[in-house]
Structures are given as structure tokens and as C-alpha cells.
Amino acid sequence: MLPLPDLDDRLFKEMVEDARRLIPRVIPEWTDMNYHDPGITFIDLLAWLIEMQQYHLNRITVASELKYLQLLGLKPLAAGHARACVTFGKTVTDVYLPCGSQLSAGDRIFETEDSLYIHSARLERIISYTEIGMSDYTPFNNSRKLSYFAFGSQAKQHSSLFLGFDQPLASGMPVSLSLHFAADYPAAAERDFSNNSEILPTARIFWKYYGITCSSETSEGTSNIGETEAWLPLDIIKDETQHFYKDGRITFIVPGRMKAAKLGIGSEQPRYLLCAELIAEGYEIPPRIQEISINTVPVIQRETLAATTSFSGSGQPGQRFAASSYSAIYGNNLVQVQDKDGLWHYCRECSDFSIFGEDDWVYLINKDFKAKQLLIEFGNGINGAVLPAGNNNVRLISFMPKITNEGFLGSSNGLPNQRFRLIHSFTVPNSLKIQVGKKSPGSKRMLWEDYQLVDNFDASASGDRHYIFDPETAEIIFGNNENGLIPGIGEGLNIRMIACQVGGGERGNVKEDEINRIIIPGGQLESLELGNHFPAWGGSERETLEDSKFRLYQSMKKSYRAVTSEDFENLALNTPGLRVARAKAIPLYVIDETGHPGKQPEAQVSVVVVPVSHSKIPFPSAGFLETVRRHLDKYRLVCTEVHVIGPEYIKVNVYGVIVVKPGFKLNPQKIESILEKFLQAVDNEQPSQGWVFGRTVYKGDIYEVINRIEGVEYIKELWLNAEGAGVRKDLSGDIQIPAHGLVYLGECEMEIIQISDL
């Protein structure tokens, strides 16, 4: 074991003597250094305070450091769960997969985060239609290594992306399309894991399908029902891509019957078509797709061992509930009902209500494995008790086969600080739910109380039903009747776990196609083909104390309030979901409707943003600006008004006469290329670099740039002019631009003269 450093290594006498020796050098006027001088008394006092601080600092333990982190609002993070998207292959028939279905990558278990209806249709063609014609990108999509523009490199209005299927998609059932976009851009989009932010897209996509519609009127106006083929709108349930701005799934329903049609490319056979039409332009970067796939669901690396599902009673007889989760369908189930005192009673499962009376708490369960649904039915008040009305007062508890003894952890002995060990060390703390049972007065029936998970017992009163979880030992710990209530002595097992998940860690970051097996009891659906087409990400080990302290240091540098110009700029650059190349905050600055600076306003700031783009003069769309503004609005001071604007691009034209050295040939294109790189709004290689906002274009700078070119003898003549709002040319010929302005090279005409010709 390495020795701990000795932080208490300076004595009181040494600190006083060091301070006294500094006096003549720092304060020469201080000549009286006897003990009666008040300054010497202060030196003694401060030395004593430092010695006390050293003493206590030298005795900081790990527990103390954790407490200090807690005071600062931080605690070590639990292990992170890896995530991925899994795509299911072609099936003979349509299949429904419930939420929480378990998949495996070797010995690592993943669970689906949503339910999925797997269609038997297969995506066979991907064709992009732009102003230059049609392009078949099916081979690009199948390779998953190449990318292609969904609406062409310009993404013009009415460009379309067609998806052709080998058979019609089932009408009325949800369809899940997953889109993965190329991410090899100079600047990455900032991710927001809290899901509190939303991009406001300017570009808009309209989804439709080619199908059959019924018409009830003929051309003569008589009533006659007929069928016509047409492009019909899809019912979009959810668009996680936000109109092709980011990776995600698009979930929709085909409301009618699809009809096969040709797209008119060679001998293309008829296919069942979907179409995404760009009805409004506005992309800063045209969307470039790496893969589109059907039947894709997000998964997370974890395993549910026990789960609870809550329902609300209505007080009506014969009430029924339905559950469709994986744990409910394939687990062992128990049912609880809560009384008016907040205590939970376990009900009894039966197969026939007729043998029970009106006071018997019984229920009947029916599992429909084909429909992937579990049904729970309660009594009618004559045979079986009626559920009381209440909010979430009915609870279905599902234990997976790995949980033995129905979740019982042990029996309380009534002593303080009791510990009960869980069988799994990678338990997810926030997934735990613990109940403590006690005997009902005058009855042998057990009543159960919920206990709440807390980080520590510091704020727990003597009557609070709290417990803490120690991830290092995988133990739950109860209080001592001063901080946290001690569970009552149990007559038998009375400590029970009713919800628990395990998982997390770097082992979940599997490579592509390693998630390849579905786990269904009884061998159902084992023939399904599945795989993750891209590596899983996000899995991490439990955070160490040193990592927590480093995160604290990093968080101290992060802006949480927009006060200074630098705060506004940093926050704008880190707008979640957007690729912002440059940002400039200009206080007390507002532009009018014509793009010119107005009067100097009070308590207002304009933030100029430049998006990452392939264009040399990138313009942010209206949705881009509004997304940044809403992000900044969360952090600004109440009295500050924020305006988010795009830059004013100033076109600078350069004309000149260049004299070159004898025998040297200089191509004017070379001069233009160098000037274009010098006068650029955004550097393509480093998007955060470029012309300084509002910087004057001096003729001297242009002279210097041209003079550095090999072969140039001197510049005989040079003229500059500029175009743009707020631009002004002074008497010396320099171009002055507004504070929110950037420049780019316009016309560049250079006359090259040999010095020998003069």
C-alpha cells in the first residue's frame, strides 16, 4: 500500500518566521516587528488558522470526500448502460415483440426499450429523386459503409426519397423505420442525454404511400363507389429524426391498402412504395444517410429480474387490466392491492370465482402468448371482492425465473443498521423497490409497506421508511430509528424485493452484429434473424472517486448561466443537436429589419451563429436560429433580452496590377485562391476558425498577402470595394464592416505584368 502524503508538514513557528522574513521585502515601511505590534498578532492568528486547516486536511477520508462531493451536488455515477439498435430480418409472418424482450450477445443480456411489430415485408429499393434525375442507392444502403444524399447535395424543394418493398406493409399496424446518418463532419453535434431539448427544423418532410383510395362520386356526379390509385398520406406517430436532422426512428401507420407501382427506372419491377418528399428547404447540411432499415428497435444492456406494473382501480365490479411487457408475459406474477392506510395486501390467484365470497381478495390471470398479452380479472362483489377506487392502487409484480423464493431477502431482527445482501452485484440502484411486511392486528395476514431508496440517512427522520444501497457490496442497509425506521421484527421472511434490474459496464459495448439471439421461454421466435448493424455505445464502469473529482473540476468550468459574452458564445456552440461552427456575442447591439445596426439598446445582446455547412457562406435557417435562442433563453439573466441572428456576409472584390520578377510566370488563379483562403468566413478544415467578426478589411493586409506569393516583385495598383448591409469604405480604401459581419471573396481580377515590360 502506498504511503499517504503528510499534509500537516508545517509547524506554527515555521509559518510565523517565514511571514516575518517577508515583511522587509513586501512592506519596507513596517519596521516594528515586536509582539506588541497588532500586525504581528494577526500573523500569529493566521498561522494558527493555517495550522488548524492543515491538521484537518490531513485527516480527510474517503467518506469525507464523498460528503464534500454531496455538498456540491455530485456523487459517483453508477455504471452506464450500453445502447444499440437491433434490426430484425425477414420473417414469413408478421410478429409482435413486447417491450422488455430479452436479446443476447454471448453472456450479455439486452432488453428492447419499446415494443415492436415486425413486418414480413423487406426493403428492396432506395431511390433518390432530385432535379437532376433518379439515383438508385440500394447498394450503398446494403453495404452500410457508404453514405448517400437523401435529397441530393443541394436538398432542393420537392426532392424525394422512395422506399420500395417486396410486399405491402400491414395496414393499421405500426411500422418502424430506423435512419442512421453519416457523422464524418468537422464538428460533431452536441448530444443532450436529458432529452429536454428539441431541434426546430426549418426543412419539412411529407411522408406518403402509393395505395388505393375509394371515390364515391363519378365525373357525372352520380353516386358510385370505385377504386383509384394515388399517393396518400401516412399517419406519422413519432419522428425521432426531426425531419432527417439526426439519427432515430420514424414510426408510422399505413392507414389503407398499398398498391404496387413502378418508378420508371429501366426494367424495374413493381414494388410497394413509400415516399419522403421535401416540401420545405432549410438544411444547413443536406442529410446524408448511411443506412435505412425496417423492423429496428432500440435496446439497452440490462436484465430485468423483477418488475412492477401499476393500475388504478375504479370501484366497479369485474374490473380487468391488461399488461404486455415481457416480464409480465413470461414471468411469475403476483398481485397486490393497496388499502386506505397505504398498506399493501397480496391477493390470491384462482381459476374460478364461483367458490369465493364477496370478501375474498382473489383474481384470475390469463396469458395469451399469441397476442403477447396478460389479462387480470377481479371479482364482481358476489364472487370475489370488488377493487376499491384509487390511483395506482393495484400492482402486478413479475418475477423472472432467475429470482428464487419470490424475492424474499430475509427476516428483520429489529436491530439498527441491518444489512441484506442481493444476489447480483451489478444491480441498478434506481430500479430497486423494497417492501417490509408486518402482521395484521388480530390476523395472521401480512401487510406490506414500501420503503424508499435514499442516498444516505442524513435527512431521514426516525419514522421515515428509508433504506440505502451500497453498490460495492450489493447490500441494502436500513436505519437505526434515529435516522431511518428500523423494520419490525419479522415472524418469518418479511424483507422483500419487488423490482430489480441488473446490468451496465463497458462489457456492453459490443461490436456490430454481436447481438444476434432472442431469448424467449419455450424456444419461441428462435428462428428470427437479428443483429446490431452498428456498435453499441454508452457502456461505462462505475465512476471512481478520482473520476468524480475530475468531473467536479470540469463542471466548475462549464457555463450554467449566461452573464458574460464568453458565456453566451460557449452555450451557443454547445446547443444540443446542432452543429454550430462559430458564435459571437455582441452586447448592447441589435440590428433592424434592413440588417443594419440600430440604436444601442439597454440590457440586450445579439448572438451571431454560423452553422457547419458545405457552403463558403453558411446561412442559418429560421429553425436553427430559434433552436439556439430557446437554448440560450434557459440560461440568460431575467433582465437580459437575447437575439440570435445570422452573420451579415460582405462580398469583397479585389482588383489589382501585379508586377512579377523577370522570367517568372504567375497564374492569377493562384492569387485568387490565396485571397479566397484569407478572406473566408469559415475555415472548412477548422470550422471554429475564420475571419474575425466585424474586423476591418485593410488594404495593407491584402498587400501583405499578395507580396508573400513567390515571384511577386511589387504591387503597382490595388483597389477594394465591397457589397453588403452596413459596409463602409473609408478615405484610405479600407473596408469597414458591421460588428456581426463576415467577409468572403467576390470578384478577383488581377493583371500580371513582367517587370521587364515596364
Coordinates of N, CA, C and O in Angstrom, one line a residue, residues 648-728:
E648 N -23.9 38.8 -41.2 CA -24.0 39.6 -42.5 C -22.8 39.4 -43.3 O -21.6 39.7 -42.9
Y649 N -23.0 38.7 -44.5 CA -21.8 38.4 -45.3 C -21.5 39.6 -46.2 O -22.4 40.0 -47.0
I650 N -20.3 40.0 -46.2 CA -19.8 41.1 -47.0 C -18.9 40.5 -48.1 O -17.9 39.9 -47.9
K651 N -19.4 40.8 -49.4 CA -18.6 40.4 -50.5 C -17.5 41.4 -50.8 O -17.8 42.6 -51.1
V652 N -16.3 41.0 -50.8 CA -15.1 41.9 -51.0 C -14.6 41.6 -52.4 O -14.2 40.4 -52.7
N653 N -14.6 42.6 -53.3 CA -14.0 42.5 -54.6 C -12.6 43.1 -54.6 O -12.4 44.2 -54.1
V654 N -11.7 42.4 -55.2 CA -10.3 42.8 -55.2 C -9.8 43.0 -56.7 O -10.0 42.0 -57.5
Y655 N -9.3 44.1 -57.0 CA -8.7 44.4 -58.4 C -7.3 44.9 -58.2 O -7.0 45.7 -57.3
G656 N -6.4 44.5 -59.0 CA -5.0 44.9 -58.9 C -4.2 44.7 -60.1 O -4.5 44.0 -61.0
V657 N -3.0 45.3 -60.1 CA -2.0 45.2 -61.1 C -0.7 44.7 -60.4 O -0.2 45.4 -59.5
I658 N -0.3 43.5 -60.7 CA 0.8 42.8 -60.0 C 2.1 42.8 -60.9 O 1.9 42.3 -62.1
V659 N 3.2 43.2 -60.4 CA 4.4 43.2 -61.2 C 5.2 42.0 -60.6 O 5.4 41.9 -59.4
V660 N 5.7 41.1 -61.6 CA 6.4 39.9 -61.2 C 7.8 40.0 -61.6 O 8.2 40.8 -62.4
K661 N 8.6 39.1 -61.0 CA 10.1 39.1 -61.2 C 10.4 38.6 -62.7 O 9.5 37.9 -63.3
P662 N 11.5 38.9 -63.2 CA 11.9 38.6 -64.5 C 11.8 37.1 -64.8 O 12.3 36.3 -63.9
G663 N 11.2 36.6 -65.9 CA 11.1 35.2 -66.2 C 10.2 34.4 -65.4 O 10.2 33.2 -65.5
F664 N 9.4 35.0 -64.5 CA 8.5 34.3 -63.6 C 7.1 34.4 -64.1 O 6.6 35.5 -64.4
K665 N 6.4 33.3 -64.2 CA 5.0 33.3 -64.7 C 4.1 33.0 -63.5 O 4.3 32.0 -62.8
L666 N 3.2 33.9 -63.2 CA 2.3 33.8 -62.1 C 0.9 33.7 -62.6 O 0.4 34.6 -63.3
N667 N 0.2 32.7 -62.2 CA -1.2 32.4 -62.6 C -2.1 33.3 -61.7 O -2.1 33.1 -60.5
P668 N -3.0 34.1 -62.3 CA -3.9 34.9 -61.5 C -4.8 34.0 -60.6 O -5.3 34.4 -59.5
Q669 N -5.0 32.7 -61.0 CA -5.9 31.8 -60.2 C -5.2 31.5 -58.9 O -5.9 31.3 -57.9
K670 N -3.9 31.5 -58.9 CA -3.2 31.3 -57.6 C -3.4 32.4 -56.6 O -3.6 32.2 -55.4
I671 N -3.4 33.6 -57.1 CA -3.6 34.8 -56.3 C -5.0 34.7 -55.8 O -5.3 35.0 -54.6
E672 N -6.0 34.4 -56.6 CA -7.4 34.3 -56.2 C -7.6 33.2 -55.1 O -8.3 33.4 -54.2
S673 N -6.9 32.1 -55.3 CA -7.0 31.0 -54.3 C -6.5 31.4 -53.0 O -7.1 31.1 -51.9
I674 N -5.4 32.1 -53.0 CA -4.8 32.6 -51.7 C -5.7 33.6 -51.0 O -5.9 33.6 -49.8
L675 N -6.2 34.6 -51.8 CA -7.0 35.6 -51.2 C -8.4 35.0 -50.7 O -8.9 35.4 -49.7
E676 N -8.9 34.0 -51.4 CA -10.1 33.3 -51.0 C -9.9 32.6 -49.7 O -10.8 32.7 -48.8
K677 N -8.7 32.1 -49.5 CA -8.5 31.4 -48.2 C -8.3 32.5 -47.1 O -8.6 32.2 -45.9
F678 N -7.7 33.6 -47.4 CA -7.5 34.7 -46.4 C -8.9 35.3 -46.1 O -9.2 35.6 -44.9
L679 N -9.7 35.6 -47.1 CA -11.0 36.3 -46.9 C -12.1 35.2 -46.9 O -12.9 35.1 -47.8
Q680 N -12.1 34.4 -45.8 CA -13.1 33.3 -45.7 C -13.8 33.5 -44.4 O -13.2 33.7 -43.3
A681 N -15.1 33.3 -44.4 CA -16.0 33.4 -43.2 C -15.7 32.2 -42.3 O -15.6 32.4 -41.1
V682 N -15.6 31.0 -42.9 CA -15.4 29.8 -42.1 C -14.3 28.9 -42.7 O -14.3 28.7 -43.9
D683 N -13.4 28.5 -41.9 CA -12.3 27.6 -42.4 C -12.9 26.2 -42.5 O -13.5 25.6 -41.6
N684 N -12.9 25.6 -43.7 CA -13.5 24.3 -43.9 C -12.8 23.2 -43.1 O -13.5 22.2 -42.7
E685 N -11.5 23.3 -42.9 CA -10.8 22.3 -42.1 C -11.0 22.5 -40.6 O -11.1 21.5 -39.9
Q686 N -11.1 23.7 -40.2 CA -11.4 24.1 -38.7 C -12.6 25.0 -38.7 O -12.4 26.2 -38.8
P687 N -13.8 24.5 -38.6 CA -15.0 25.4 -38.7 C -15.0 26.5 -37.6 O -15.7 27.5 -37.8
S688 N -14.3 26.3 -36.5 CA -14.3 27.4 -35.5 C -13.4 28.6 -35.9 O -13.4 29.6 -35.2
Q689 N -12.6 28.4 -36.9 CA -11.7 29.5 -37.4 C -12.3 30.2 -38.6 O -13.2 29.7 -39.3
G690 N -11.8 31.4 -38.8 CA -12.3 32.2 -40.0 C -12.0 33.7 -39.7 O -11.4 34.1 -38.8
W691 N -12.6 34.5 -40.6 CA -12.5 35.9 -40.4 C -13.1 36.4 -39.1 O -14.2 35.9 -38.6
V692 N -12.4 37.3 -38.4 CA -12.9 37.8 -37.1 C -14.1 38.6 -37.4 O -14.2 39.5 -38.2
F693 N -15.2 38.4 -36.6 CA -16.4 39.2 -36.7 C -16.1 40.7 -36.6 O -15.5 41.1 -35.6
G694 N -16.6 41.4 -37.6 CA -16.5 42.9 -37.5 C -15.2 43.4 -37.8 O -15.0 44.7 -37.8
R695 N -14.2 42.6 -38.2 CA -12.8 43.1 -38.4 C -12.7 43.8 -39.7 O -13.2 43.3 -40.8
T696 N -12.2 45.0 -39.8 CA -12.0 45.8 -41.0 C -11.1 45.1 -41.9 O -10.0 44.5 -41.5
V697 N -11.4 45.2 -43.2 CA -10.5 44.6 -44.3 C -9.6 45.8 -44.7 O -10.0 46.7 -45.4
Y698 N -8.3 45.7 -44.2 CA -7.3 46.7 -44.5 C -6.6 46.4 -45.9 O -6.3 45.2 -46.1
K699 N -6.4 47.4 -46.6 CA -5.6 47.3 -47.9 C -4.2 46.7 -47.5 O -3.7 46.0 -48.3
G700 N -3.7 47.2 -46.4 CA -2.4 46.7 -46.0 C -2.3 45.2 -45.9 O -1.3 44.6 -46.2
D701 N -3.4 44.6 -45.4 CA -3.4 43.1 -45.2 C -3.4 42.5 -46.6 O -2.7 41.4 -46.8
I702 N -4.1 43.0 -47.5 CA -4.2 42.4 -48.9 C -2.8 42.6 -49.5 O -2.3 41.7 -50.2
Y703 N -2.2 43.8 -49.3 CA -0.8 44.0 -49.9 C 0.1 42.9 -49.3 O 0.9 42.3 -50.0
E704 N 0.1 42.6 -48.0 CA 1.0 41.7 -47.4 C 0.7 40.3 -47.9 O 1.7 39.5 -48.2
V705 N -0.5 39.9 -48.1 CA -0.9 38.5 -48.5 C -0.3 38.3 -50.0 O 0.3 37.3 -50.3
I706 N -0.5 39.3 -50.8 CA -0.1 39.1 -52.2 C 1.5 39.2 -52.3 O 2.1 38.5 -53.1
N707 N 2.1 40.1 -51.5 CA 3.5 40.2 -51.5 C 4.3 38.9 -51.1 O 5.4 38.7 -51.5
R708 N 3.6 38.1 -50.3 CA 4.2 36.9 -49.8 C 4.2 35.8 -50.9 O 4.9 34.7 -50.7
I709 N 3.5 36.0 -52.0 CA 3.4 35.0 -53.0 C 4.7 35.0 -53.8 O 5.3 36.0 -54.1
E710 N 5.2 33.8 -54.0 CA 6.5 33.6 -54.7 C 6.4 34.2 -56.1 O 5.5 33.9 -56.9
G711 N 7.4 35.0 -56.5 CA 7.5 35.6 -57.8 C 7.0 37.0 -57.9 O 7.3 37.7 -58.9
V712 N 6.3 37.5 -56.9 CA 5.8 38.9 -56.9 C 6.9 39.9 -56.6 O 7.5 39.8 -55.5
E713 N 7.1 40.8 -57.5 CA 8.1 41.9 -57.2 C 7.5 43.0 -56.4 O 8.0 43.4 -55.4
Y714 N 6.4 43.5 -56.8 CA 5.6 44.5 -56.1 C 4.2 44.7 -56.6 O 3.9 44.1 -57.7
I715 N 3.4 45.4 -55.9 CA 2.0 45.6 -56.3 C 1.9 47.0 -56.9 O 2.1 48.0 -56.1
K716 N 1.6 47.2 -58.1 CA 1.6 48.5 -58.7 C 0.3 49.2 -58.4 O 0.3 50.4 -58.0
E717 N -0.9 48.5 -58.5 CA -2.2 49.1 -58.2 C -3.0 48.1 -57.4 O -2.9 46.9 -57.7
L718 N -3.9 48.6 -56.5 CA -4.8 47.7 -55.8 C -6.0 48.5 -55.4 O -5.9 49.6 -54.8
W719 N -7.2 47.9 -55.7 CA -8.5 48.6 -55.4 C -9.3 47.6 -54.7 O -9.3 46.4 -55.0
L720 N -10.1 48.0 -53.7 CA -11.0 47.2 -53.0 C -12.4 47.9 -53.0 O -12.5 49.1 -52.9
N721 N -13.4 47.1 -53.2 CA -14.8 47.5 -52.9 C -15.6 46.4 -52.3 O -15.1 45.2 -52.4
A722 N -16.7 46.7 -51.7 CA -17.5 45.6 -51.0 C -18.9 45.9 -51.2 O -19.4 47.0 -51.5
E723 N -19.7 44.8 -51.0 CA -21.2 44.8 -51.1 C -21.8 44.2 -49.8 O -21.3 43.1 -49.4
G724 N -22.8 44.8 -49.3 CA -23.4 44.2 -48.1 C -24.0 45.3 -47.2 O -23.6 46.5 -47.2
A725 N -24.9 44.9 -46.3 CA -25.6 45.9 -45.4 C -24.6 46.3 -44.4 O -23.8 45.5 -43.8
G726 N -24.5 47.6 -44.1 CA -23.7 48.2 -43.1 C -22.2 48.3 -43.4 O -21.4 48.7 -42.6
V727 N -21.9 48.1 -44.7 CA -20.5 48.2 -45.1 C -20.1 49.7 -45.4 O -21.0 50.4 -45.9
R728 N -18.9 50.1 -45.2 CA -18.4 51.4 -45.4 C -17.0 51.4 -45.8 O -16.2 50.7 -45.2

